[in-house]
PDB file of C-alpha atoms in Angstrom:
ATOM      1  CA  MET A   1     -11.302 -58.654  71.760  1.00 43.00           C
ATOM      2  CA  LYS A   2      -8.002 -57.928  70.003  1.00 41.00           C
ATOM      3  CA  LEU A   3      -9.219 -59.599  66.779  1.00 40.00           C
ATOM      4  CA  LYS A   4     -12.479 -57.632  66.908  1.00 40.00           C
ATOM      5  CA  PHE A   5     -10.568 -54.365  67.330  1.00 39.00           C
ATOM      6  CA  GLU A   6      -8.312 -55.125  64.342  1.00 47.00           C
ATOM      7  CA  LEU A   7     -11.346 -55.902  62.156  1.00 40.00           C
ATOM      8  CA  ILE A   8     -13.014 -52.639  63.145  1.00 41.00           C
ATOM      9  CA  ASN A   9      -9.775 -50.729  62.527  1.00 49.00           C
ATOM     10  CA  ALA A  10      -9.387 -52.312  59.058  1.00 48.00           C
ATOM     11  CA  MET A  11     -12.974 -51.435  58.168  1.00 43.00           C
ATOM     12  CA  TYR A  12     -12.341 -47.850  59.277  1.00 41.00           C
ATOM     13  CA  ARG A  13      -9.219 -47.582  57.110  1.00 49.00           C
ATOM     14  CA  ASN A  14     -11.127 -48.889  54.084  1.00 47.00           C
ATOM     15  CA  VAL A  15     -13.969 -46.469  54.658  1.00 38.00           C
ATOM     16  CA  VAL A  16     -11.499 -43.576  54.885  1.00 39.00           C
ATOM     17  CA  ARG A  17      -9.612 -44.778  51.797  1.00 45.00           C
ATOM     18  CA  TYR A  18     -12.822 -45.286  49.811  1.00 41.00           C
ATOM     19  CA  GLY A  19     -14.264 -41.988  50.973  1.00 43.00           C
ATOM     20  CA  LEU A  20     -11.096 -40.176  49.926  1.00 39.00           C
ATOM     21  CA  LEU A  21     -11.223 -41.753  46.474  1.00 39.00           C
ATOM     22  CA  VAL A  22     -14.840 -40.725  46.076  1.00 36.00           C
ATOM     23  CA  PHE A  23     -13.959 -37.198  47.160  1.00 35.00           C
ATOM     24  CA  VAL A  24     -11.029 -36.940  44.722  1.00 36.00           C
ATOM     25  CA  PHE A  25     -13.158 -38.313  41.873  1.00 35.00           C
ATOM     26  CA  ALA A  26     -15.953 -35.887  42.693  1.00 37.00           C
ATOM     27  CA  VAL A  27     -13.580 -32.911  42.731  1.00 36.00           C
ATOM     28  CA  ALA A  28     -12.014 -33.940  39.396  1.00 36.00           C
ATOM     29  CA  SER A  29     -15.433 -34.420  37.783  1.00 37.00           C
ATOM     30  CA  CYS A  30     -16.651 -31.093  39.084  1.00 36.00           C
ATOM     31  CA  SER A  31     -13.547 -29.348  37.754  1.00 35.00           C
ATOM     32  CA  ASP A  32     -14.062 -30.805  34.263  1.00 37.00           C
ATOM     33  CA  ASP A  33     -17.748 -29.909  34.225  1.00 35.00           C
ATOM     34  CA  GLU A  34     -17.048 -26.319  35.181  1.00 38.00           C
ATOM     35  CA  LYS A  35     -14.422 -25.736  32.472  1.00 34.00           C
ATOM     36  CA  PRO A  36     -16.024 -23.306  29.974  1.00 52.00           C
ATOM     37  CA  THR A  37     -16.566 -24.379  26.352  1.00 77.00           C
ATOM     38  CA  ALA A  38     -14.036 -22.758  24.016  1.00 92.00           C
ATOM     39  CA  LYS A  39     -15.582 -19.864  22.115  1.00 96.00           C
ATOM     40  CA  ILE A  40     -12.849 -20.249  19.509  1.00 98.00           C
ATOM     41  CA  GLN A  41     -11.779 -23.761  18.610  1.00 97.00           C
ATOM     42  CA  LEU A  42      -9.178 -25.327  16.353  1.00 97.00           C
ATOM     43  CA  ALA A  43     -10.956 -27.527  13.825  1.00 97.00           C
ATOM     44  CA  THR A  44      -9.122 -29.956  11.553  1.00 96.00           C
ATOM     45  CA  ASN A  45      -9.605 -30.717   7.884  1.00 92.00           C
ATOM     46  CA  ALA A  46      -7.772 -33.545   6.078  1.00 93.00           C
ATOM     47  CA  THR A  47      -6.843 -31.175   3.243  1.00 94.00           C
ATOM     48  CA  LEU A  48      -6.424 -27.839   5.006  1.00 96.00           C
ATOM     49  CA  GLY A  49      -5.134 -28.965   8.380  1.00 95.00           C
ATOM     50  CA  SER A  50      -5.891 -26.915  11.487  1.00 97.00           C
ATOM     51  CA  TYR A  51      -7.995 -23.726  11.299  1.00 98.00           C
ATOM     52  CA  LEU A  52      -9.997 -21.418  13.570  1.00 98.00           C
ATOM     53  CA  ALA A  53     -13.678 -22.153  14.151  1.00 98.00           C
ATOM     54  CA  ASP A  54     -16.372 -20.816  16.461  1.00 97.00           C
ATOM     55  CA  LYS A  55     -17.768 -22.770  19.426  1.00 96.00           C
ATOM     56  CA  ASP A  56     -20.099 -24.712  17.119  1.00 96.00           C
ATOM     57  CA  GLY A  57     -17.354 -25.691  14.665  1.00 96.00           C
ATOM     58  CA  ASN A  58     -18.121 -23.087  11.975  1.00 98.00           C
ATOM     59  CA  ALA A  59     -15.020 -22.150   9.984  1.00 98.00           C
ATOM     60  CA  LEU A  60     -13.605 -18.614  10.244  1.00 98.00           C
ATOM     61  CA  TYR A  61     -11.920 -16.815   7.347  1.00 98.00           C
ATOM     62  CA  PHE A  62      -9.429 -14.088   6.375  1.00 98.00           C
ATOM     63  CA  PHE A  63      -9.958 -11.638   3.468  1.00 98.00           C
ATOM     64  CA  THR A  64      -6.755 -10.674   1.617  1.00 98.00           C
ATOM     65  CA  LEU A  65      -7.952  -7.096   1.045  1.00 98.00           C
ATOM     66  CA  ASP A  66      -8.045  -6.553   4.826  1.00 98.00           C
ATOM     67  CA  VAL A  67      -4.247  -6.389   5.108  1.00 98.00           C
ATOM     68  CA  ALA A  68      -4.390  -3.038   6.910  1.00 97.00           C
ATOM     69  CA  GLY A  69      -6.462  -4.635   9.688  1.00 98.00           C
ATOM     70  CA  VAL A  70      -9.671  -2.922   8.551  1.00 97.00           C
ATOM     71  CA  ASN A  71     -12.851  -4.636   7.315  1.00 98.00           C
ATOM     72  CA  THR A  72     -13.112  -3.916   3.571  1.00 98.00           C
ATOM     73  CA  CYS A  73     -15.970  -6.363   2.902  1.00 98.00           C
ATOM     74  CA  THR A  74     -18.947  -4.034   2.576  1.00 95.00           C
ATOM     75  CA  GLY A  75     -22.239  -3.908   0.689  1.00 92.00           C
ATOM     76  CA  GLY A  76     -23.179  -7.205  -0.949  1.00 92.00           C
ATOM     77  CA  CYS A  77     -19.897  -8.718   0.182  1.00 96.00           C
ATOM     78  CA  ALA A  78     -21.027  -8.445   3.802  1.00 96.00           C
ATOM     79  CA  SER A  79     -24.108 -10.591   3.100  1.00 96.00           C
ATOM     80  CA  ALA A  80     -21.975 -13.501   1.896  1.00 97.00           C
ATOM     81  CA  TRP A  81     -19.288 -12.989   4.528  1.00 98.00           C
ATOM     82  CA  PRO A  82     -20.879 -12.095   7.895  1.00 97.00           C
ATOM     83  CA  VAL A  83     -18.542 -10.811  10.582  1.00 98.00           C
ATOM     84  CA  PHE A  84     -17.549 -12.987  13.534  1.00 98.00           C
ATOM     85  CA  TYR A  85     -17.751 -11.514  17.021  1.00 98.00           C
ATOM     86  CA  GLU A  86     -17.504 -12.892  20.547  1.00 97.00           C
ATOM     87  CA  ALA A  87     -17.499 -10.323  23.339  1.00 96.00           C
ATOM     88  CA  ASN A  88     -15.033 -10.359  26.235  1.00 94.00           C
ATOM     89  CA  LEU A  89     -12.836 -13.215  25.077  1.00 96.00           C
ATOM     90  CA  ALA A  90     -10.634 -14.729  27.775  1.00 96.00           C
ATOM     91  CA  GLN A  91      -7.672 -17.090  27.538  1.00 97.00           C
ATOM     92  CA  ASP A  92      -9.626 -20.015  29.008  1.00 95.00           C
ATOM     93  CA  GLN A  93     -12.227 -19.600  26.234  1.00 96.00           C
ATOM     94  CA  LEU A  94      -9.644 -20.330  23.529  1.00 97.00           C
ATOM     95  CA  ALA A  95      -8.483 -23.698  22.232  1.00 97.00           C
ATOM     96  CA  ASP A  96      -5.130 -24.912  23.495  1.00 95.00           C
ATOM     97  CA  GLY A  97      -2.345 -23.369  21.455  1.00 95.00           C
ATOM     98  CA  LEU A  98      -4.134 -20.059  20.856  1.00 98.00           C
ATOM     99  CA  SER A  99      -3.046 -16.890  22.634  1.00 98.00           C
ATOM    100  CA  LEU A 100      -5.400 -14.139  23.750  1.00 98.00           C
ATOM    101  CA  SER A 101      -2.809 -11.525  22.750  1.00 98.00           C
ATOM    102  CA  ASP A 102      -3.382 -12.466  19.081  1.00 98.00           C
ATOM    103  CA  PHE A 103      -7.059 -11.479  19.244  1.00 98.00           C
ATOM    104  CA  GLY A 104      -8.550  -8.009  19.039  1.00 98.00           C
ATOM    105  CA  THR A 105     -11.760  -6.175  18.197  1.00 98.00           C
ATOM    106  CA  ILE A 106     -12.543  -3.582  15.533  1.00 98.00           C
ATOM    107  CA  THR A 107     -15.664  -1.649  14.567  1.00 98.00           C
ATOM    108  CA  THR A 108     -16.813  -1.940  10.944  1.00 96.00           C
ATOM    109  CA  THR A 109     -18.013   1.007   8.859  1.00 94.00           C
ATOM    110  CA  ASP A 110     -21.621   0.048   9.602  1.00 92.00           C
ATOM    111  CA  GLY A 111     -20.978  -0.002  13.349  1.00 95.00           C
ATOM    112  CA  LYS A 112     -20.675  -3.745  13.970  1.00 96.00           C
ATOM    113  CA  GLN A 113     -18.118  -5.256  16.308  1.00 98.00           C
ATOM    114  CA  GLN A 114     -15.760  -7.805  14.778  1.00 98.00           C
ATOM    115  CA  ASN A 115     -12.978  -9.964  16.217  1.00 98.00           C
ATOM    116  CA  THR A 116      -9.548 -10.039  14.622  1.00 98.00           C
ATOM    117  CA  TYR A 117      -6.765 -12.625  14.746  1.00 98.00           C
ATOM    118  CA  LYS A 118      -3.175 -11.474  14.271  1.00 98.00           C
ATOM    119  CA  GLY A 119      -4.713  -8.282  12.907  1.00 98.00           C
ATOM    120  CA  TRP A 120      -6.960 -10.031  10.368  1.00 98.00           C
ATOM    121  CA  PRO A 121     -10.731  -9.432  10.690  1.00 98.00           C
ATOM    122  CA  LEU A 122     -12.588 -12.755  11.047  1.00 98.00           C
ATOM    123  CA  TYR A 123     -15.608 -13.786   8.965  1.00 98.00           C
ATOM    124  CA  TYR A 124     -18.095 -16.600   8.383  1.00 98.00           C
ATOM    125  CA  TYR A 125     -19.047 -17.764   4.896  1.00 98.00           C
ATOM    126  CA  ALA A 126     -22.707 -17.673   3.765  1.00 97.00           C
ATOM    127  CA  PRO A 127     -22.985 -18.523   0.048  1.00 95.00           C
ATOM    128  CA  PHE A 128     -26.079 -17.572  -1.945  1.00 92.00           C
ATOM    129  CA  VAL A 129     -28.314 -20.655  -2.182  1.00 91.00           C
ATOM    130  CA  ASN A 130     -31.526 -20.489  -4.231  1.00 89.00           C
ATOM    131  CA  THR A 131     -32.930 -17.162  -3.033  1.00 89.00           C
ATOM    132  CA  GLN A 132     -30.952 -16.399   0.102  1.00 93.00           C
ATOM    133  CA  PHE A 133     -27.553 -16.314   1.753  1.00 95.00           C
ATOM    134  CA  VAL A 134     -27.111 -19.455   3.853  1.00 95.00           C
ATOM    135  CA  ARG A 135     -24.230 -19.807   6.280  1.00 96.00           C
ATOM    136  CA  GLU A 136     -22.233 -22.982   5.747  1.00 97.00           C
ATOM    137  CA  LEU A 137     -22.565 -25.823   8.232  1.00 97.00           C
ATOM    138  CA  PRO A 138     -20.111 -26.716  11.001  1.00 97.00           C
ATOM    139  CA  GLY A 139     -17.145 -28.552   9.522  1.00 96.00           C
ATOM    140  CA  GLU A 140     -17.605 -27.103   6.026  1.00 97.00           C
ATOM    141  CA  THR A 141     -14.847 -25.013   4.420  1.00 98.00           C
ATOM    142  CA  LYS A 142     -16.445 -24.139   1.085  1.00 97.00           C
ATOM    143  CA  GLY A 143     -15.214 -20.570   1.434  1.00 98.00           C
ATOM    144  CA  GLU A 144     -11.580 -21.656   1.083  1.00 98.00           C
ATOM    145  CA  ALA A 145      -9.869 -19.889  -1.854  1.00 98.00           C
ATOM    146  CA  VAL A 146     -13.083 -18.255  -3.115  1.00 98.00           C
ATOM    147  CA  GLY A 147     -11.908 -15.683  -5.659  1.00 97.00           C
ATOM    148  CA  GLU A 148      -8.372 -16.474  -4.468  1.00 98.00           C
ATOM    149  CA  VAL A 149      -8.931 -13.807  -1.812  1.00 98.00           C
ATOM    150  CA  TRP A 150     -10.690 -15.753   0.986  1.00 98.00           C
ATOM    151  CA  PHE A 151      -8.825 -18.303   3.101  1.00 98.00           C
ATOM    152  CA  VAL A 152      -9.566 -20.220   6.286  1.00 98.00           C
ATOM    153  CA  ALA A 153      -7.973 -18.544   9.300  1.00 98.00           C
ATOM    154  CA  LYS A 154      -5.050 -20.790  10.236  1.00 98.00           C
ATOM    155  CA  PRO A 155      -3.035 -20.265  13.414  1.00 97.00           C
ATOM    156  CA  ASP A 156       0.297 -20.993  11.728  1.00 96.00           C
ATOM    157  CA  TYR A 157       0.546 -19.260   8.355  1.00 98.00           C
ATOM    158  CA  THR A 158       4.177 -18.547   7.492  1.00 98.00           C
ATOM    159  CA  ILE A 159       3.060 -16.824   4.297  1.00 98.00           C
ATOM    160  CA  MET A 160      -0.174 -14.919   3.732  1.00 98.00           C
ATOM    161  CA  LEU A 161      -1.493 -13.428   0.504  1.00 98.00           C
ATOM    162  CA  VAL A 162      -2.729  -9.844   0.374  1.00 98.00           C
ATOM    163  CA  ASN A 163      -4.270  -7.652  -2.286  1.00 98.00           C
ATOM    164  CA  ALA A 164      -3.231  -4.012  -2.104  1.00 98.00           C
ATOM    165  CA  GLN A 165      -1.896  -0.956  -3.884  1.00 98.00           C
ATOM    166  CA  LEU A 166       1.883  -0.547  -3.897  1.00 98.00           C
ATOM    167  CA  VAL A 167       2.928   2.800  -2.396  1.00 98.00           C
ATOM    168  CA  GLY A 168       6.652   3.519  -2.352  1.00 98.00           C
ATOM    169  CA  ALA A 169       8.696   5.349   0.267  1.00 98.00           C
ATOM    170  CA  ASN A 170       8.484   8.344  -2.085  1.00 97.00           C
ATOM    171  CA  GLY A 171       4.689   8.403  -1.695  1.00 98.00           C
ATOM    172  CA  LYS A 172       4.044   7.385  -5.316  1.00 98.00           C
ATOM    173  CA  ASN A 173       1.687   4.605  -6.368  1.00 98.00           C
ATOM    174  CA  TYR A 174       3.019   1.732  -8.475  1.00 98.00           C
ATOM    175  CA  LYS A 175       1.506  -1.003 -10.592  1.00 98.00           C
ATOM    176  CA  GLY A 176       2.708  -4.585 -10.686  1.00 98.00           C
ATOM    177  CA  ASP A 177       5.291  -3.779 -13.376  1.00 98.00           C
ATOM    178  CA  TYR A 178       6.673  -0.948 -11.183  1.00 98.00           C
ATOM    179  CA  THR A 179       5.537   1.841 -13.446  1.00 98.00           C
ATOM    180  CA  GLU A 180       3.599   4.604 -11.727  1.00 98.00           C
ATOM    181  CA  GLY A 181      -0.152   4.114 -11.513  1.00 98.00           C
ATOM    182  CA  GLU A 182      -3.138   2.661  -9.686  1.00 98.00           C
ATOM    183  CA  GLU A 183      -3.416  -1.125  -9.462  1.00 98.00           C
ATOM    184  CA  THR A 184      -4.270  -3.581  -6.739  1.00 98.00           C
ATOM    185  CA  ILE A 185      -1.928  -6.567  -6.908  1.00 98.00           C
ATOM    186  CA  GLN A 186      -1.601  -9.762  -4.894  1.00 98.00           C
ATOM    187  CA  TYR A 187       1.663 -10.443  -3.075  1.00 98.00           C
ATOM    188  CA  PHE A 188       3.166 -12.197  -0.032  1.00 98.00           C
ATOM    189  CA  THR A 189       3.281 -11.032   3.577  1.00 98.00           C
ATOM    190  CA  ASP A 190       4.057 -12.760   6.849  1.00 98.00           C
ATOM    191  CA  ALA A 191       1.274 -13.957   9.183  1.00 97.00           C
ATOM    192  CA  LYS A 192       0.678 -10.430  10.494  1.00 97.00           C
ATOM    193  CA  GLY A 193       0.542  -8.597   7.175  1.00 98.00           C
ATOM    194  CA  ARG A 194       4.139  -7.394   6.946  1.00 98.00           C
ATOM    195  CA  THR A 195       5.299  -7.197   3.310  1.00 98.00           C
ATOM    196  CA  LEU A 196       7.906  -9.604   1.915  1.00 98.00           C
ATOM    197  CA  TYR A 197      10.389  -8.736  -0.852  1.00 98.00           C
ATOM    198  CA  SER A 198      13.007 -10.264  -3.123  1.00 98.00           C
ATOM    199  CA  PHE A 199      16.184  -8.590  -4.499  1.00 98.00           C
ATOM    200  CA  VAL A 200      16.824  -8.507  -8.264  1.00 98.00           C
ATOM    201  CA  VAL A 201      20.590  -8.970  -7.791  1.00 98.00           C
ATOM    202  CA  ASP A 202      20.159 -12.306  -5.976  1.00 98.00           C
ATOM    203  CA  LYS A 203      20.548 -15.653  -7.726  1.00 98.00           C
ATOM    204  CA  LYS A 204      18.878 -19.007  -7.138  1.00 98.00           C
ATOM    205  CA  ASN A 205      19.304 -19.827  -3.446  1.00 98.00           C
ATOM    206  CA  LYS A 206      22.021 -17.160  -3.190  1.00 98.00           C
ATOM    207  CA  ASN A 207      21.655 -14.062  -1.053  1.00 98.00           C
ATOM    208  CA  ASN A 208      23.852 -11.339  -2.562  1.00 97.00           C
ATOM    209  CA  PHE A 209      22.855  -8.580  -0.170  1.00 97.00           C
ATOM    210  CA  THR A 210      23.284  -9.680   3.425  1.00 96.00           C
ATOM    211  CA  THR A 211      26.764  -9.168   4.865  1.00 94.00           C
ATOM    212  CA  GLY A 212      26.298 -10.043   8.516  1.00 89.00           C
ATOM    213  CA  ASP A 213      26.843  -6.401   9.444  1.00 88.00           C
ATOM    214  CA  ALA A 214      23.865  -5.416  11.591  1.00 82.00           C
ATOM    215  CA  SER A 215      24.063  -1.740  10.605  1.00 79.00           C
ATOM    216  CA  HIS A 216      23.789  -2.755   6.950  1.00 83.00           C
ATOM    217  CA  ASP A 217      21.369  -5.656   7.173  1.00 90.00           C
ATOM    218  CA  ALA A 218      18.827  -3.761   9.268  1.00 93.00           C
ATOM    219  CA  SER A 219      17.641  -2.072   6.056  1.00 96.00           C
ATOM    220  CA  TRP A 220      16.614  -5.403   4.535  1.00 97.00           C
ATOM    221  CA  PRO A 221      16.382  -8.090   7.260  1.00 97.00           C
ATOM    222  CA  VAL A 222      16.156 -11.679   6.042  1.00 97.00           C
ATOM    223  CA  TYR A 223      12.856 -13.472   6.572  1.00 98.00           C
ATOM    224  CA  ALA A 224      14.069 -16.199   8.890  1.00 97.00           C
ATOM    225  CA  GLU A 225      11.034 -18.371   9.561  1.00 93.00           C
ATOM    226  CA  THR A 226      10.501 -22.120   9.466  1.00 93.00           C
ATOM    227  CA  LEU A 227       7.847 -22.888   6.871  1.00 96.00           C
ATOM    228  CA  ALA A 228       4.592 -24.099   8.431  1.00 96.00           C
ATOM    229  CA  ASN A 229       1.491 -23.265   6.379  1.00 96.00           C
ATOM    230  CA  VAL A 230       0.724 -21.254   3.254  1.00 98.00           C
ATOM    231  CA  PRO A 231      -2.586 -20.405   1.537  1.00 98.00           C
ATOM    232  CA  SER A 232      -3.965 -23.361  -0.403  1.00 98.00           C
ATOM    233  CA  ILE A 233      -3.429 -21.797  -3.852  1.00 98.00           C
ATOM    234  CA  LEU A 234       0.341 -21.768  -3.269  1.00 98.00           C
ATOM    235  CA  ASP A 235       2.624 -24.747  -3.908  1.00 98.00           C
ATOM    236  CA  LYS A 236       4.430 -25.416  -0.645  1.00 97.00           C
ATOM    237  CA  SER A 237       7.175 -27.341  -2.454  1.00 98.00           C
ATOM    238  CA  LEU A 238       8.352 -24.106  -4.131  1.00 98.00           C
ATOM    239  CA  PHE A 239       9.593 -22.786  -0.776  1.00 98.00           C
ATOM    240  CA  GLY A 240      12.965 -23.603   0.718  1.00 98.00           C
ATOM    241  CA  THR A 241      15.634 -22.256   3.065  1.00 98.00           C
ATOM    242  CA  ILE A 242      19.247 -21.173   2.762  1.00 98.00           C
ATOM    243  CA  ASP A 243      21.881 -20.507   5.433  1.00 97.00           C
ATOM    244  CA  VAL A 244      22.777 -16.832   5.753  1.00 96.00           C
ATOM    245  CA  PHE A 245      25.254 -15.937   8.516  1.00 94.00           C
ATOM    246  CA  GLY A 246      23.723 -18.415  10.938  1.00 93.00           C
ATOM    247  CA  LYS A 247      20.100 -17.707   9.989  1.00 94.00           C
ATOM    248  CA  LYS A 248      17.734 -19.812   7.934  1.00 96.00           C
ATOM    249  CA  GLN A 249      16.342 -17.501   5.249  1.00 98.00           C
ATOM    250  CA  LEU A 250      13.112 -18.565   3.554  1.00 98.00           C
ATOM    251  CA  THR A 251      13.126 -18.702  -0.256  1.00 98.00           C
ATOM    252  CA  TYR A 252      10.447 -18.901  -2.926  1.00 98.00           C
ATOM    253  CA  LYS A 253      11.294 -20.328  -6.332  1.00 98.00           C
ATOM    254  CA  GLY A 254      14.901 -19.854  -5.282  1.00 98.00           C
ATOM    255  CA  TRP A 255      14.506 -16.153  -4.450  1.00 98.00           C
ATOM    256  CA  PRO A 256      15.670 -15.254  -0.905  1.00 98.00           C
ATOM    257  CA  ILE A 257      12.910 -13.391   0.965  1.00 98.00           C
ATOM    258  CA  TYR A 258      13.373 -10.172   2.969  1.00 98.00           C
ATOM    259  CA  TYR A 259      11.555  -7.551   5.018  1.00 98.00           C
ATOM    260  CA  PHE A 260      12.090  -3.816   4.478  1.00 98.00           C
ATOM    261  CA  GLY A 261      13.253  -2.230   7.721  1.00 97.00           C
ATOM    262  CA  SER A 262      11.310   1.006   7.140  1.00 97.00           C
ATOM    263  CA  ASP A 263       7.917  -0.681   6.785  1.00 98.00           C
ATOM    264  CA  SER A 264       6.664   0.435  10.177  1.00 95.00           C
ATOM    265  CA  GLN A 265       3.202  -1.137  10.120  1.00 95.00           C
ATOM    266  CA  ARG A 266       1.220  -3.932   8.490  1.00 96.00           C
ATOM    267  CA  SER A 267       0.304  -3.219   4.844  1.00 96.00           C
ATOM    268  CA  ASP A 268       3.293  -0.885   4.300  1.00 98.00           C
ATOM    269  CA  ASN A 269       5.153  -1.735   1.074  1.00 98.00           C
ATOM    270  CA  LYS A 270       7.480   1.272   0.898  1.00 98.00           C
ATOM    271  CA  GLY A 271      10.442  -0.796  -0.231  1.00 98.00           C
ATOM    272  CA  VAL A 272       9.165  -1.023  -3.815  1.00 98.00           C
ATOM    273  CA  SER A 273      10.657   2.383  -4.665  1.00 98.00           C
ATOM    274  CA  VAL A 274      14.034   1.899  -2.930  1.00 98.00           C
ATOM    275  CA  PRO A 275      16.540   2.786  -4.325  1.00 97.00           C
ATOM    276  CA  SER A 276      14.463   2.830  -7.508  1.00 98.00           C
ATOM    277  CA  PRO A 277      11.240   1.077  -8.530  1.00 98.00           C
ATOM    278  CA  GLY A 278      11.603  -2.660  -9.120  1.00 96.00           C
ATOM    279  CA  VAL A 279      14.968  -3.265  -7.447  1.00 98.00           C
ATOM    280  CA  TRP A 280      13.226  -4.775  -4.426  1.00 98.00           C
ATOM    281  CA  PRO A 281       9.944  -6.200  -5.803  1.00 98.00           C
ATOM    282  CA  VAL A 282       7.289  -7.687  -3.573  1.00 98.00           C
ATOM    283  CA  VAL A 283       7.150 -11.491  -3.771  1.00 98.00           C
ATOM    284  CA  VAL A 284       4.268 -12.722  -5.951  1.00 98.00           C
ATOM    285  CA  LYS A 285       2.918 -16.182  -6.738  1.00 98.00           C
ATOM    286  CA  ASP A 286       3.776 -16.139 -10.428  1.00 98.00           C
ATOM    287  CA  THR A 287       7.282 -14.700 -10.197  1.00 98.00           C
ATOM    288  CA  GLU A 288       9.872 -16.298 -12.492  1.00 97.00           C
ATOM    289  CA  ILE A 289      12.227 -18.896 -10.997  1.00 98.00           C
ATOM    290  CA  ALA A 290      15.410 -17.221  -9.759  1.00 98.00           C
ATOM    291  CA  PRO A 291      18.321 -17.457 -12.224  1.00 97.00           C
ATOM    292  CA  GLU A 292      21.255 -19.773 -11.558  1.00 95.00           C
TER     293      GLU A 292
END
């Protein structure tokens, strides 16, 4: 009788143990199945690295003329670069590593809704093929660097390129040579469209402005960021860092890079006229190497 009881007891324990395992497995499987598919993914390209894509793997792009956070791709441009929009985005609909706070929504001039990322309107690419505009396939990135104004939307740009008119703190328009006039030029900003400058008095890898005095340095804060990604038309090896009073200041071709403290919003480039035009130029791709 005792042996029979022990056998029954052992069978009961196994049934309970097995049943519990089945239950745990079922709960885990159910949880995975119910997790929503990401509406915005991070795709990977061997050349470009990680970039934003829609739920089907279609690449998303930035337009350098949109630095103010407004869609400027209108008319025929809009046919080749359709807007991207997903309504009611939630954190659990984003790929790991993306933050909902970086996404927003704008309304285009023709009344369409469009998502933004870090203030940049997001687009698809649909090149003209034979007789029609055909959106590129999932995994394709043929829109990268088109016209040197379209770039895949990366989550970790340290430097972005923008095309805009220079407008000084004095309200005057300036051309790329810092004479007065109308001209759209391409220059560097940070990931969120804040303008970056160099200082003509600096030397190669030598900051001659910053003193460590907060009341002084607030006018021209150093750009202290670790270099991650840059647009593909830039040579990443031309960037470096220098130590400035305990901060790592980013450099380009030896020129230390700064913000202007009075640029209150993305696309502002007021520093170009302070204290006179050309003393604090915006950083551009083809700038000369800083002097020794």
